[in-house]
PDB file of C-alpha atoms in Angstrom:
ATOM      1  CA  MET D   1      36.551  40.678 134.954  1.00 58.00           C
ATOM      2  CA  HIS D   2      34.416  43.714 134.447  1.00 79.00           C
ATOM      3  CA  ALA D   3      35.132  47.142 137.191  1.00 87.00           C
ATOM      4  CA  PRO D   4      32.686  46.852 139.623  1.00 93.00           C
ATOM      5  CA  LEU D   5      29.779  50.228 140.025  1.00 95.00           C
ATOM      6  CA  ILE D   6      30.813  52.049 142.913  1.00 97.00           C
ATOM      7  CA  LEU D   7      28.015  54.099 144.707  1.00 97.00           C
ATOM      8  CA  GLY D   8      28.208  56.465 147.249  1.00 98.00           C
ATOM      9  CA  ILE D   9      26.332  57.919 149.759  1.00 97.00           C
ATOM     10  CA  ALA D  10      26.277  60.971 151.684  1.00 96.00           C
ATOM     11  CA  GLY D  11      24.610  63.338 154.054  1.00 93.00           C
ATOM     12  CA  GLY D  12      24.170  64.257 157.787  1.00 90.00           C
ATOM     13  CA  THR D  13      24.270  62.773 160.775  1.00 86.00           C
ATOM     14  CA  GLY D  14      20.728  60.260 160.961  1.00 84.00           C
ATOM     15  CA  SER D  15      20.019  61.872 156.993  1.00 89.00           C
ATOM     16  CA  GLY D  16      18.154  58.585 156.302  1.00 88.00           C
ATOM     17  CA  LYS D  17      21.724  57.385 154.447  1.00 91.00           C
ATOM     18  CA  THR D  18      22.912  53.712 155.613  1.00 89.00           C
ATOM     19  CA  THR D  19      19.121  52.852 155.891  1.00 89.00           C
ATOM     20  CA  ILE D  20      19.684  53.565 152.147  1.00 92.00           C
ATOM     21  CA  ALA D  21      22.204  51.901 151.699  1.00 94.00           C
ATOM     22  CA  ARG D  22      20.657  48.598 152.888  1.00 93.00           C
ATOM     23  CA  ALA D  23      17.644  49.057 150.955  1.00 92.00           C
ATOM     24  CA  ILE D  24      19.951  48.940 147.878  1.00 93.00           C
ATOM     25  CA  ILE D  25      22.287  45.792 149.364  1.00 95.00           C
ATOM     26  CA  GLU D  26      18.991  44.050 150.162  1.00 94.00           C
ATOM     27  CA  ALA D  27      17.338  44.211 147.097  1.00 93.00           C
ATOM     28  CA  LEU D  28      20.259  43.646 145.010  1.00 94.00           C
ATOM     29  CA  GLY D  29      21.201  40.372 146.819  1.00 94.00           C
ATOM     30  CA  PRO D  30      24.476  39.045 146.989  1.00 94.00           C
ATOM     31  CA  VAL D  31      25.621  41.468 143.970  1.00 95.00           C
ATOM     32  CA  ALA D  32      26.273  44.087 146.032  1.00 97.00           C
ATOM     33  CA  VAL D  33      28.616  44.668 149.193  1.00 97.00           C
ATOM     34  CA  LEU D  34      28.809  47.080 151.790  1.00 97.00           C
ATOM     35  CA  MET D  35      32.057  49.318 152.939  1.00 97.00           C
ATOM     36  CA  ASP D  36      30.642  51.916 155.700  1.00 96.00           C
ATOM     37  CA  HIS D  37      33.220  54.798 156.108  1.00 97.00           C
ATOM     38  CA  ASP D  38      32.606  54.189 159.329  1.00 94.00           C
ATOM     39  CA  ALA D  39      34.644  51.954 159.745  1.00 96.00           C
ATOM     40  CA  TYR D  40      37.717  53.621 158.141  1.00 97.00           C
ATOM     41  CA  TYR D  41      38.037  55.973 161.795  1.00 96.00           C
ATOM     42  CA  ILE D  42      41.964  56.281 162.956  1.00 94.00           C
ATOM     43  CA  ASP D  43      42.385  53.613 166.259  1.00 91.00           C
ATOM     44  CA  GLN D  44      42.385  55.903 169.394  1.00 90.00           C
ATOM     45  CA  SER D  45      43.419  53.756 171.214  1.00 90.00           C
ATOM     46  CA  HIS D  46      46.782  55.109 172.435  1.00 91.00           C
ATOM     47  CA  LEU D  47      45.330  57.595 173.821  1.00 91.00           C
ATOM     48  CA  PRO D  48      43.499  58.096 177.528  1.00 92.00           C
ATOM     49  CA  PHE D  49      40.128  57.886 176.751  1.00 88.00           C
ATOM     50  CA  GLU D  50      39.237  61.473 177.697  1.00 86.00           C
ATOM     51  CA  GLU D  51      41.383  61.843 175.082  1.00 89.00           C
ATOM     52  CA  ARG D  52      39.045  60.259 172.223  1.00 88.00           C
ATOM     53  CA  GLU D  53      36.388  61.156 173.562  1.00 80.00           C
ATOM     54  CA  ARG D  54      37.193  64.951 173.240  1.00 84.00           C
ATOM     55  CA  THR D  55      38.387  64.364 169.072  1.00 87.00           C
ATOM     56  CA  ASN D  56      36.641  65.903 166.384  1.00 90.00           C
ATOM     57  CA  TYR D  57      34.495  62.346 164.506  1.00 90.00           C
ATOM     58  CA  ASP D  58      33.236  64.531 161.542  1.00 91.00           C
ATOM     59  CA  HIS D  59      36.614  65.968 160.224  1.00 95.00           C
ATOM     60  CA  PRO D  60      38.210  64.283 157.260  1.00 95.00           C
ATOM     61  CA  ASP D  61      41.174  63.988 158.751  1.00 95.00           C
ATOM     62  CA  SER D  62      39.989  61.932 161.306  1.00 95.00           C
ATOM     63  CA  LEU D  63      39.370  59.022 158.824  1.00 97.00           C
ATOM     64  CA  GLU D  64      41.665  56.824 157.903  1.00 97.00           C
ATOM     65  CA  ASN D  65      41.003  57.879 153.948  1.00 97.00           C
ATOM     66  CA  GLU D  66      43.439  56.204 151.962  1.00 98.00           C
ATOM     67  CA  LEU D  67      43.152  52.503 153.219  1.00 98.00           C
ATOM     68  CA  LEU D  68      39.670  52.732 152.115  1.00 98.00           C
ATOM     69  CA  ILE D  69      40.340  54.428 149.419  1.00 98.00           C
ATOM     70  CA  HIS D  70      43.188  51.659 148.358  1.00 98.00           C
ATOM     71  CA  GLN D  71      40.936  48.678 149.141  1.00 98.00           C
ATOM     72  CA  LEU D  72      38.097  50.497 146.603  1.00 98.00           C
ATOM     73  CA  ARG D  73      41.495  50.220 144.300  1.00 98.00           C
ATOM     74  CA  GLU D  74      41.697  46.547 145.534  1.00 98.00           C
ATOM     75  CA  LEU D  75      38.268  45.237 145.410  1.00 97.00           C
ATOM     76  CA  ARG D  76      38.137  46.952 141.451  1.00 96.00           C
ATOM     77  CA  ALA D  77      40.210  44.929 140.690  1.00 95.00           C
ATOM     78  CA  GLY D  78      39.353  41.485 141.587  1.00 95.00           C
ATOM     79  CA  ARG D  79      41.314  40.894 144.821  1.00 97.00           C
ATOM     80  CA  ALA D  80      39.372  40.599 148.312  1.00 97.00           C
ATOM     81  CA  VAL D  81      40.046  43.213 151.756  1.00 98.00           C
ATOM     82  CA  LYS D  82      39.993  43.214 155.539  1.00 98.00           C
ATOM     83  CA  LYS D  83      37.408  45.871 156.287  1.00 98.00           C
ATOM     84  CA  PRO D  84      38.420  46.388 160.415  1.00 97.00           C
ATOM     85  CA  VAL D  85      35.993  46.894 162.451  1.00 96.00           C
ATOM     86  CA  TYR D  86      36.002  50.064 164.778  1.00 94.00           C
ATOM     87  CA  ASP D  87      33.916  49.823 168.413  1.00 90.00           C
ATOM     88  CA  TYR D  88      31.772  53.555 169.156  1.00 82.00           C
ATOM     89  CA  ALA D  89      32.239  52.999 172.574  1.00 79.00           C
ATOM     90  CA  MET D  90      34.828  53.085 172.864  1.00 85.00           C
ATOM     91  CA  HIS D  91      36.561  55.160 170.539  1.00 85.00           C
ATOM     92  CA  ALA D  92      39.109  52.508 168.816  1.00 90.00           C
ATOM     93  CA  ARG D  93      39.992  50.392 166.404  1.00 92.00           C
ATOM     94  CA  SER D  94      38.676  46.447 167.105  1.00 91.00           C
ATOM     95  CA  LYS D  95      41.903  44.199 166.702  1.00 91.00           C
ATOM     96  CA  ASP D  96      39.242  42.442 164.739  1.00 94.00           C
ATOM     97  CA  THR D  97      37.859  42.527 160.606  1.00 96.00           C
ATOM     98  CA  VAL D  98      35.565  41.678 158.109  1.00 97.00           C
ATOM     99  CA  LEU D  99      36.601  40.258 154.988  1.00 98.00           C
ATOM    100  CA  ILE D 100      35.119  42.229 152.078  1.00 98.00           C
ATOM    101  CA  GLU D 101      35.456  40.020 148.599  1.00 97.00           C
ATOM    102  CA  PRO D 102      35.396  41.192 145.228  1.00 96.00           C
ATOM    103  CA  THR D 103      31.282  41.771 144.224  1.00 96.00           C
ATOM    104  CA  PRO D 104      29.439  43.734 141.000  1.00 95.00           C
ATOM    105  CA  VAL D 105      28.140  46.798 142.740  1.00 97.00           C
ATOM    106  CA  ILE D 106      29.680  48.257 145.974  1.00 97.00           C
ATOM    107  CA  VAL D 107      28.321  50.851 148.039  1.00 98.00           C
ATOM    108  CA  VAL D 108      30.284  53.570 149.816  1.00 98.00           C
ATOM    109  CA  GLU D 109      28.251  54.870 152.554  1.00 97.00           C
ATOM    110  CA  GLY D 110      28.955  57.998 155.245  1.00 96.00           C
ATOM    111  CA  ILE D 111      28.994  61.164 156.017  1.00 95.00           C
ATOM    112  CA  LEU D 112      32.323  62.919 154.419  1.00 97.00           C
ATOM    113  CA  THR D 113      32.363  60.433 151.478  1.00 97.00           C
ATOM    114  CA  LEU D 114      31.123  62.998 148.419  1.00 98.00           C
ATOM    115  CA  ALA D 115      33.905  65.363 150.958  1.00 97.00           C
ATOM    116  CA  ILE D 116      37.273  64.373 150.050  1.00 97.00           C
ATOM    117  CA  PRO D 117      38.170  64.499 146.993  1.00 97.00           C
ATOM    118  CA  ALA D 118      40.545  61.261 145.925  1.00 97.00           C
ATOM    119  CA  LEU D 119      37.438  59.293 147.710  1.00 98.00           C
ATOM    120  CA  ARG D 120      35.125  60.945 145.349  1.00 97.00           C
ATOM    121  CA  ASP D 121      37.031  59.635 142.030  1.00 97.00           C
ATOM    122  CA  GLU D 122      36.732  56.080 142.850  1.00 97.00           C
ATOM    123  CA  LEU D 123      33.196  56.537 142.612  1.00 97.00           C
ATOM    124  CA  ASP D 124      31.476  55.833 140.088  1.00 94.00           C
ATOM    125  CA  LEU D 125      27.619  57.230 140.958  1.00 95.00           C
ATOM    126  CA  ARG D 126      27.519  59.906 143.604  1.00 97.00           C
ATOM    127  CA  VAL D 127      23.838  60.464 146.219  1.00 96.00           C
ATOM    128  CA  PHE D 128      23.597  63.123 148.758  1.00 96.00           C
ATOM    129  CA  VAL D 129      20.910  62.482 151.183  1.00 94.00           C
ATOM    130  CA  ASP D 130      19.314  65.871 152.050  1.00 92.00           C
ATOM    131  CA  THR D 131      16.698  65.707 155.148  1.00 85.00           C
ATOM    132  CA  ASP D 132      15.745  68.684 157.978  1.00 86.00           C
ATOM    133  CA  ALA D 133      18.255  69.316 159.962  1.00 83.00           C
ATOM    134  CA  ASP D 134      15.571  68.692 163.570  1.00 84.00           C
ATOM    135  CA  ILE D 135      14.716  65.235 161.828  1.00 84.00           C
ATOM    136  CA  ARG D 136      18.576  64.393 161.278  1.00 85.00           C
ATOM    137  CA  LEU D 137      18.925  65.568 165.026  1.00 85.00           C
ATOM    138  CA  MET D 138      16.504  63.351 166.783  1.00 86.00           C
ATOM    139  CA  ARG D 139      17.857  60.698 165.423  1.00 83.00           C
ATOM    140  CA  ARG D 140      21.008  60.990 166.586  1.00 81.00           C
ATOM    141  CA  ILE D 141      20.536  61.115 169.587  1.00 88.00           C
ATOM    142  CA  ARG D 142      18.875  58.383 169.729  1.00 86.00           C
ATOM    143  CA  ARG D 143      21.519  56.409 168.063  1.00 82.00           C
ATOM    144  CA  ASP D 144      24.233  57.765 169.720  1.00 82.00           C
ATOM    145  CA  ILE D 145      22.463  56.686 173.189  1.00 86.00           C
ATOM    146  CA  GLU D 146      20.015  53.777 172.110  1.00 84.00           C
ATOM    147  CA  GLN D 147      22.864  51.894 170.269  1.00 80.00           C
ATOM    148  CA  ARG D 148      26.149  53.677 171.082  1.00 76.00           C
ATOM    149  CA  GLY D 149      25.899  53.640 174.997  1.00 78.00           C
ATOM    150  CA  ARG D 150      26.808  56.929 175.162  1.00 80.00           C
ATOM    151  CA  SER D 151      24.867  59.867 177.645  1.00 83.00           C
ATOM    152  CA  PHE D 152      22.721  62.842 176.591  1.00 85.00           C
ATOM    153  CA  ALA D 153      24.711  65.458 177.728  1.00 86.00           C
ATOM    154  CA  SER D 154      27.602  64.382 175.702  1.00 82.00           C
ATOM    155  CA  VAL D 155      25.643  64.115 172.874  1.00 82.00           C
ATOM    156  CA  ARG D 156      24.636  67.390 173.071  1.00 86.00           C
ATOM    157  CA  SER D 157      28.032  68.901 173.936  1.00 84.00           C
ATOM    158  CA  GLN D 158      29.804  66.972 170.643  1.00 82.00           C
ATOM    159  CA  TYR D 159      26.593  68.610 168.109  1.00 85.00           C
ATOM    160  CA  TYR D 160      26.908  71.900 169.184  1.00 88.00           C
ATOM    161  CA  GLU D 161      31.157  71.208 169.776  1.00 88.00           C
ATOM    162  CA  THR D 162      31.688  69.402 166.187  1.00 87.00           C
ATOM    163  CA  VAL D 163      28.786  67.844 164.050  1.00 87.00           C
ATOM    164  CA  ARG D 164      26.806  70.939 163.446  1.00 91.00           C
ATOM    165  CA  PRO D 165      30.367  73.067 162.920  1.00 93.00           C
ATOM    166  CA  MET D 166      31.870  70.848 160.185  1.00 95.00           C
ATOM    167  CA  HIS D 167      28.281  69.746 158.404  1.00 93.00           C
ATOM    168  CA  MET D 168      28.477  72.767 157.577  1.00 95.00           C
ATOM    169  CA  ALA D 169      32.075  73.548 156.576  1.00 96.00           C
ATOM    170  CA  PHE D 170      31.954  69.647 154.383  1.00 97.00           C
ATOM    171  CA  VAL D 171      28.823  67.422 154.794  1.00 96.00           C
ATOM    172  CA  GLU D 172      26.525  70.097 153.425  1.00 95.00           C
ATOM    173  CA  PRO D 173      28.717  72.098 150.701  1.00 97.00           C
ATOM    174  CA  SER D 174      29.857  68.393 149.585  1.00 97.00           C
ATOM    175  CA  LYS D 175      26.204  68.253 147.382  1.00 96.00           C
ATOM    176  CA  ARG D 176      26.636  69.682 145.401  1.00 97.00           C
ATOM    177  CA  PHE D 177      29.658  66.615 143.814  1.00 98.00           C
ATOM    178  CA  ALA D 178      26.067  64.385 144.208  1.00 97.00           C
ATOM    179  CA  ASN D 179      24.551  62.795 140.567  1.00 94.00           C
ATOM    180  CA  VAL D 180      21.419  62.178 143.256  1.00 93.00           C
ATOM    181  CA  ILE D 181      20.165  64.200 145.806  1.00 93.00           C
ATOM    182  CA  ILE D 182      17.563  62.136 148.085  1.00 92.00           C
ATOM    183  CA  PRO D 183      15.204  63.854 150.143  1.00 87.00           C
ATOM    184  CA  GLU D 184      13.584  62.506 153.361  1.00 76.00           C
ATOM    185  CA  GLY D 185      16.530  60.492 153.880  1.00 71.00           C
ATOM    186  CA  GLY D 186      15.023  56.256 153.927  1.00 69.00           C
ATOM    187  CA  GLU D 187      11.699  57.471 153.755  1.00 75.00           C
ATOM    188  CA  ASN D 188      11.690  57.974 150.560  1.00 84.00           C
ATOM    189  CA  LYS D 189      11.142  54.912 149.039  1.00 88.00           C
ATOM    190  CA  ILE D 190      11.039  55.500 145.275  1.00 91.00           C
ATOM    191  CA  ALA D 191      13.915  57.287 144.722  1.00 89.00           C
ATOM    192  CA  ILE D 192      15.244  54.142 146.254  1.00 89.00           C
ATOM    193  CA  ASP D 193      13.416  52.250 144.035  1.00 92.00           C
ATOM    194  CA  VAL D 194      14.943  54.560 140.891  1.00 91.00           C
ATOM    195  CA  LEU D 195      18.392  53.530 142.065  1.00 92.00           C
ATOM    196  CA  VAL D 196      18.121  50.713 142.198  1.00 93.00           C
ATOM    197  CA  GLY D 197      16.242  50.698 138.684  1.00 94.00           C
ATOM    198  CA  ARG D 198      19.744  52.167 138.076  1.00 91.00           C
ATOM    199  CA  VAL D 199      22.081  49.784 139.435  1.00 92.00           C
ATOM    200  CA  ARG D 200      20.231  46.840 137.574  1.00 93.00           C
ATOM    201  CA  HIS D 201      20.412  48.513 134.691  1.00 91.00           C
ATOM    202  CA  PHE D 202      24.001  48.759 134.978  1.00 87.00           C
ATOM    203  CA  LEU D 203      24.431  44.935 135.676  1.00 87.00           C
ATOM    204  CA  ARG D 204      21.935  43.662 132.544  1.00 87.00           C
ATOM    205  CA  GLU D 205      24.146  45.994 130.814  1.00 85.00           C
ATOM    206  CA  ARG D 206      26.577  43.908 131.308  1.00 76.00           C
ATOM    207  CA  GLU D 207      25.579  41.245 131.586  1.00 74.00           C
ATOM    208  CA  ASP D 208      24.142  42.377 127.537  1.00 73.00           C
ATOM    209  CA  HIS D 209      28.022  42.904 126.692  1.00 70.00           C
ATOM    210  CA  PRO D 210      30.706  40.591 128.545  1.00 63.00           C
ATOM    211  CA  SER D 211      34.122  41.107 128.832  1.00 57.00           C
TER     212      SER D 211
END
């Protein structure tokens, strides 16, 4: 069995990296699967809800990176894994999991995907989505209010206390590790087409050189 291509997509909050990841998966079909880094937030259910809200979710230590790395290695070895499910409204990990079967292409997406050396080492192709800060902020506000049930006051407080400082400390510097930098996020259709074309080329090479 051929080892899969593991594609990492990083970028600031609201940059459009999720849109790009989903567009790639949709274009490739069943040969690709998404491993979203956000699913690996450390469970906070043992803490009072007020304390969960104060957690810095934009720091690398807020994520169970070792589990994601382990599961990527399992998928690379041809074994299925159970991806965790995270409840953003409750700031806690669900008891449910999602069964992920090995596929030729694995897409790992998250703001810190390129900022963690051990995770970065698992990636065959590294992409950074570079979008202006004002656009990213407006997208973040809309997502957290409409999809995650947050108040504007809580979103604003979190942005100034953790999101922006952590972006400057970890996310932005990780751009230098990217093989490809995509401006304008999910609106950059040409860049998406180029990425999909590169992945399809990889798949054709596998077919032409079977193990």
